[in-house]
Short mmCIF file of C-alpha atoms in Angstrom, two decimals:
data_model
loop_
_atom_site.label_atom_id
_atom_site.label_comp_id
_atom_site.label_asym_id
_atom_site.label_seq_id
_atom_site.Cartn_x
_atom_site.Cartn_y
_atom_site.Cartn_z
CA MET X 1 297.07 111.45 -114.86
CA SER X 2 295.54 107.97 -114.49
CA GLU X 3 292.06 107.13 -115.84
CA ARG X 4 290.63 106.75 -112.30
CA GLY X 5 291.46 110.31 -111.38
CA SER X 6 290.42 111.87 -114.71
CA PRO X 7 287.33 114.03 -114.33
CA THR X 8 286.55 113.66 -117.98
CA ARG X 9 286.62 109.90 -117.73
CA ALA X 10 284.44 109.91 -114.67
CA HIS X 11 281.92 112.23 -116.30
CA ALA X 12 281.86 110.10 -119.41
CA ALA X 13 281.22 106.98 -117.36
CA SER X 14 278.20 108.42 -115.47
CA PRO X 15 275.70 108.24 -118.32
CA GLU X 16 276.85 104.72 -119.06
CA PHE X 17 276.07 103.18 -115.60
CA LEU X 18 273.26 105.40 -114.16
CA PRO X 19 270.41 104.06 -116.33
CA ILE X 20 271.28 100.51 -115.30
CA GLU X 21 270.97 101.41 -111.56
CA LEU X 22 267.81 103.43 -112.11
CA SER X 23 266.33 100.62 -114.15
CA GLY X 24 266.87 98.21 -111.25
CA VAL X 25 265.20 100.58 -108.80
CA GLU X 26 262.29 101.11 -111.16
CA GLU X 27 261.75 97.35 -111.50
CA LEU X 28 261.82 96.68 -107.72
CA ARG X 29 259.64 99.62 -106.61
CA PRO X 30 256.38 98.45 -108.23
CA ARG X 31 256.84 94.93 -106.81
CA ARG X 32 257.51 96.33 -103.33
CA THR X 33 254.35 98.49 -103.51
CA SER X 34 252.20 95.52 -104.56
CA GLY X 35 253.58 93.43 -101.72
CA VAL X 36 252.82 96.12 -99.17
CA ARG X 37 249.26 96.44 -100.45
CA TRP X 38 248.75 92.67 -100.34
CA LEU X 39 250.00 92.52 -96.73
CA ALA X 40 247.79 95.44 -95.71
CA THR X 41 244.74 93.82 -97.30
CA ALA X 42 245.45 90.50 -95.60
CA ALA X 43 245.94 92.19 -92.23
CA LEU X 44 242.69 94.13 -92.62
CA THR X 45 240.79 90.95 -93.53
CA LEU X 46 242.19 89.08 -90.53
CA GLY X 47 241.40 92.03 -88.26
CA LEU X 48 237.77 92.17 -89.39
CA SER X 49 237.38 88.41 -88.93
CA ALA X 50 238.75 88.59 -85.39
CA ALA X 51 236.51 91.53 -84.54
CA ALA X 52 233.46 89.69 -85.83
CA ALA X 53 234.32 86.61 -83.77
CA CYS X 54 234.70 88.68 -80.58
CA SER X 55 231.62 90.86 -81.13
CA PRO X 56 228.99 90.49 -78.34
CA ASP X 57 226.29 90.51 -81.00
CA THR X 58 227.41 87.08 -82.18
CA ALA X 59 228.57 85.66 -78.85
CA GLY X 60 225.51 83.41 -78.48
CA PRO X 61 221.73 83.22 -78.81
CA VAL X 62 219.81 86.07 -77.22
CA ALA X 63 216.41 85.57 -75.58
CA PRO X 64 213.62 87.35 -77.45
CA SER X 65 212.38 90.57 -75.91
CA PRO X 66 208.83 90.60 -74.52
CA ALA X 67 206.24 91.91 -76.89
CA PRO X 68 205.43 95.62 -76.39
CA GLY X 69 203.07 96.20 -73.48
CA ARG X 70 203.47 92.68 -72.02
CA SER X 71 205.21 91.81 -68.77
CA PRO X 72 206.30 88.24 -67.93
CA THR X 73 204.79 88.51 -64.43
CA THR X 74 201.48 90.09 -65.36
CA GLN X 75 198.39 87.89 -65.14
CA VAL X 76 195.43 88.83 -67.30
CA SER X 77 191.96 88.20 -65.92
CA GLN X 78 189.80 85.88 -67.97
CA PRO X 79 186.49 87.22 -69.28
CA GLY X 80 183.59 86.50 -67.01
CA GLN X 81 185.71 86.13 -63.86
CA THR X 82 184.83 88.33 -60.89
CA ALA X 83 187.30 88.72 -58.04
CA SER X 84 185.76 88.21 -54.62
CA THR X 85 187.48 89.84 -51.67
CA SER X 86 185.88 87.51 -49.13
CA PRO X 87 184.49 84.30 -50.64
CA GLY X 88 183.01 81.59 -48.44
CA PRO X 89 179.91 80.72 -46.39
CA GLY X 90 177.52 83.64 -46.05
CA ALA X 91 179.04 85.47 -49.01
CA THR X 92 179.33 83.23 -52.07
CA VAL X 93 177.85 79.93 -50.78
CA PRO X 94 175.07 79.21 -48.25
CA GLY X 95 176.21 79.88 -44.71
CA ILE X 96 176.53 82.47 -41.96
CA ARG X 97 179.40 84.90 -41.47
CA MET X 98 179.75 86.60 -38.08
CA ASN X 99 181.97 89.69 -37.86
CA VAL X 100 182.23 90.49 -34.15
CA VAL X 101 183.86 93.59 -32.65
CA ALA X 102 184.42 93.51 -28.88
CA LEU X 103 183.86 96.78 -27.02
CA LYS X 104 185.41 97.86 -23.74
CA ASP X 105 182.07 97.65 -21.84
CA GLY X 106 181.65 93.96 -22.72
CA SER X 107 179.13 94.45 -25.51
CA PHE X 108 179.70 93.53 -29.16
CA ASP X 109 178.96 95.22 -32.46
CA ILE X 110 178.00 92.41 -34.82
CA THR X 111 177.46 92.16 -38.56
CA GLU X 112 175.78 88.91 -39.53
CA GLU X 113 175.79 88.01 -43.22
CA VAL X 114 173.60 85.10 -44.28
CA MET X 115 173.12 83.24 -47.55
CA LEU X 116 170.18 80.83 -47.42
CA PRO X 117 169.86 77.79 -49.68
CA ARG X 118 166.29 78.85 -50.51
CA ALA X 119 164.29 82.08 -50.31
CA THR X 120 162.25 82.86 -47.21
CA ASN X 121 159.84 85.62 -46.18
CA ILE X 122 159.94 84.82 -42.45
CA LEU X 123 163.13 85.15 -40.44
CA GLN X 124 163.37 83.51 -37.03
CA VAL X 125 165.85 85.12 -34.63
CA GLN X 126 167.20 83.75 -31.37
CA LEU X 127 169.58 85.22 -28.77
CA PRO X 128 172.51 83.38 -27.17
CA ALA X 129 171.69 81.22 -24.16
CA SER X 130 172.07 82.58 -20.64
CA GLY X 131 175.48 81.97 -19.11
CA ALA X 132 173.99 80.23 -16.06
CA GLU X 133 174.94 76.76 -17.26
CA LEU X 134 177.62 77.55 -19.80
CA PRO X 135 181.22 76.41 -19.11
CA GLY X 136 183.51 79.29 -18.30
CA MET X 137 180.60 81.49 -17.25
CA MET X 138 178.25 79.73 -14.80
CA THR X 139 176.55 83.05 -14.13
CA LYS X 140 173.09 84.10 -15.24
CA THR X 141 173.05 86.62 -18.06
CA LEU X 142 170.28 88.45 -19.95
CA PRO X 143 171.40 88.91 -23.57
CA ILE X 144 169.68 91.58 -25.65
CA ALA X 145 170.18 92.77 -29.23
CA THR X 146 169.61 96.47 -29.91
CA ASN X 147 169.84 98.78 -32.92
CA LEU X 148 168.85 95.87 -35.16
CA ARG X 149 168.75 96.51 -38.87
CA ILE X 150 167.96 93.90 -41.51
CA GLN X 151 168.50 93.96 -45.24
CA ALA X 152 166.97 91.29 -47.47
CA ASN X 153 168.52 91.04 -50.94
CA GLY X 154 169.81 94.58 -50.40
CA VAL X 155 166.41 96.02 -49.38
CA THR X 156 166.04 97.46 -45.87
CA ILE X 157 163.25 95.72 -43.96
CA PRO X 158 160.96 97.87 -41.75
CA LEU X 159 160.86 96.44 -38.22
CA ALA X 160 158.23 96.76 -35.53
CA SER X 161 161.07 96.96 -33.00
CA SER X 162 164.83 97.32 -33.31
CA SER X 163 165.39 95.29 -30.13
CA VAL X 164 165.33 91.52 -29.64
CA THR X 165 164.80 90.15 -26.14
CA ASN X 166 163.65 86.60 -26.90
CA THR X 167 163.06 84.19 -29.76
CA THR X 168 160.77 85.78 -32.33
CA ASP X 169 159.74 85.77 -36.00
CA VAL X 170 160.51 88.76 -38.21
CA PRO X 171 158.37 89.06 -41.37
CA LEU X 172 160.22 90.13 -44.51
CA THR X 173 158.56 92.30 -47.14
CA THR X 174 160.15 90.19 -49.88
CA ALA X 175 161.31 86.61 -50.08
CA ALA X 176 165.10 86.62 -49.96
CA THR X 177 168.16 84.38 -49.86
CA ASN X 178 170.70 87.05 -48.91
CA LEU X 179 170.34 88.69 -45.51
CA ARG X 180 172.45 91.21 -43.63
CA LEU X 181 171.84 91.95 -39.95
CA THR X 182 173.65 94.58 -37.89
CA TYR X 183 173.10 94.94 -34.16
CA ARG X 184 174.72 95.44 -30.76
CA LEU X 185 174.71 92.45 -28.41
CA SER X 186 174.73 93.37 -24.71
CA GLY X 187 174.18 91.52 -21.45
CA SER X 188 176.03 88.39 -22.58
CA THR X 189 179.35 89.01 -20.79
CA VAL X 190 180.62 88.07 -17.33
CA ARG X 191 183.63 89.82 -15.80
CA ARG X 192 186.00 87.29 -14.30
CA THR X 193 188.11 89.04 -11.65
CA GLU X 194 188.40 92.47 -10.08
CA SER X 195 192.18 92.34 -10.39
CA LYS X 196 191.85 92.04 -14.18
CA PRO X 197 188.75 94.01 -15.13
CA GLU X 198 189.47 93.44 -18.82
CA ARG X 199 189.24 89.64 -18.43
CA ALA X 200 185.79 88.39 -19.46
CA SER X 201 183.72 85.47 -20.71
CA SER X 202 181.03 86.06 -23.33
CA ALA X 203 178.46 83.90 -25.12
CA LEU X 204 177.80 84.41 -28.83
CA ARG X 205 175.45 82.81 -31.33
CA PRO X 206 174.05 83.95 -34.69
CA LEU X 207 170.59 85.49 -34.39
CA THR X 208 169.60 83.51 -37.50
CA ALA X 209 170.91 80.14 -36.24
CA ILE X 210 167.38 78.81 -35.70
CA SER X 211 166.35 79.50 -39.32
CA GLU X 212 168.73 77.04 -41.01
CA GLY X 213 170.44 74.80 -38.46
CA GLY X 214 172.83 73.13 -40.89
CA LEU X 215 174.41 76.28 -42.35
CA PRO X 216 178.20 76.44 -41.82
CA THR X 217 179.08 79.37 -39.58
CA THR X 218 182.32 81.34 -39.36
CA PHE X 219 183.35 83.82 -36.66
CA THR X 220 185.82 86.68 -36.93
CA ILE X 221 186.60 88.28 -33.55
CA THR X 222 188.32 91.67 -33.35
CA GLY X 223 188.66 94.47 -30.80
CA GLY X 224 190.06 92.35 -27.97
CA GLU X 225 192.53 89.54 -27.35
CA LEU X 226 190.99 86.08 -27.66
CA LEU X 227 192.34 83.68 -25.01
CA ASN X 228 190.14 80.62 -25.55
CA ALA X 229 186.90 79.47 -27.15
CA VAL X 230 184.53 76.70 -26.05
CA CYS X 231 181.61 75.31 -28.06
CA PRO X 232 179.49 73.39 -25.52
CA LEU X 233 177.19 71.89 -28.18
CA LEU X 234 180.04 70.20 -30.08
CA THR X 235 181.45 66.78 -29.20
CA GLU X 236 184.93 68.31 -28.99
CA THR X 237 184.05 71.37 -26.96
CA ARG X 238 187.29 73.32 -27.30
CA CYS X 239 186.93 75.22 -30.55
CA ALA X 240 189.85 77.65 -30.38
CA VAL X 241 192.29 77.32 -33.27
CA GLY X 242 195.94 78.38 -33.27
CA ASP X 243 198.11 79.78 -30.51
CA PRO X 244 197.95 83.07 -28.57
CA PRO X 245 198.00 85.84 -29.54
CA ASN X 246 196.68 84.58 -32.89
CA LEU X 247 193.76 82.48 -31.71
CA SER X 248 190.60 82.18 -33.78
CA VAL X 249 187.33 80.24 -33.60
CA LEU X 250 186.86 76.98 -35.48
CA GLN X 251 185.33 77.69 -38.87
CA GLY X 252 182.32 75.96 -40.43
CA ILE X 253 180.43 75.08 -37.24
CA PRO X 254 176.81 74.07 -38.03
CA ALA X 255 174.53 76.97 -37.14
CA ASP X 256 172.44 75.01 -34.65
CA LYS X 257 175.64 74.17 -32.72
CA ALA X 258 177.34 77.56 -33.15
CA LEU X 259 177.00 78.64 -29.51
CA VAL X 260 180.47 79.90 -28.57
CA VAL X 261 181.78 80.94 -25.15
CA LEU X 262 184.73 83.29 -25.57
CA GLN X 263 187.39 83.94 -22.97
CA LEU X 264 189.03 87.21 -23.86
CA ASP X 265 190.62 90.41 -22.69
CA LEU X 266 188.37 93.30 -23.62
CA PRO X 267 189.88 96.48 -25.06
CA GLN X 268 190.80 99.01 -22.41
CA PRO X 269 190.05 102.75 -22.40
CA GLN X 270 192.83 104.80 -23.92
#
């Protein structure tokens, strides 16, 4: 039998070559393991770097959050400031403020607020002129103020009569700069046509106009639809401002010229 086919020869050769093959495997295996670990470490490092670059936390500068309890749109009042709901003549500076409510019968409920430049203990009151010679009226009227109440510096003044029929002096129990008059003005309206019973012309003037003729006067008309306003004592007699249906009366008219003839539609019964 040849040496290739001899089992004994083959068995004898096994111990001679096997250690050499195993030795080669043993030398390569540690190197392969170290290479795999190095590649894994490098891949992990690159992965973390890419994740950090793409993170929204580092994408750009972030605006600072508002401090707790503070809103960007909130305005804080300064110490000593007092909000006024209706500043202006008659309220915060010397002047007269007329709040006029038209009633369906042609009368007016009026609140007249006055701030005088100096204290007084005598108040002169005067009704609007008769409509006999007033433009837009040209009909005699007999104005009268009823239910008159007067407060001077917040104190109610006792009156001998709550009606005013002509120019008169009203004594005040205390000298005052701030006055508040409430009353109903009647007899100062002329109905224009029978076909439009709501159409009317009315004359208004502050009761206190005679006391301080230079005080700026403002009118607020509600309760009806104002169509026009004429101030016959002004050089420019038309004193309506704006366009219908949002007309108003010129503001700041001197008190001694604040005679106003309104053309308006009175409120109708419901």
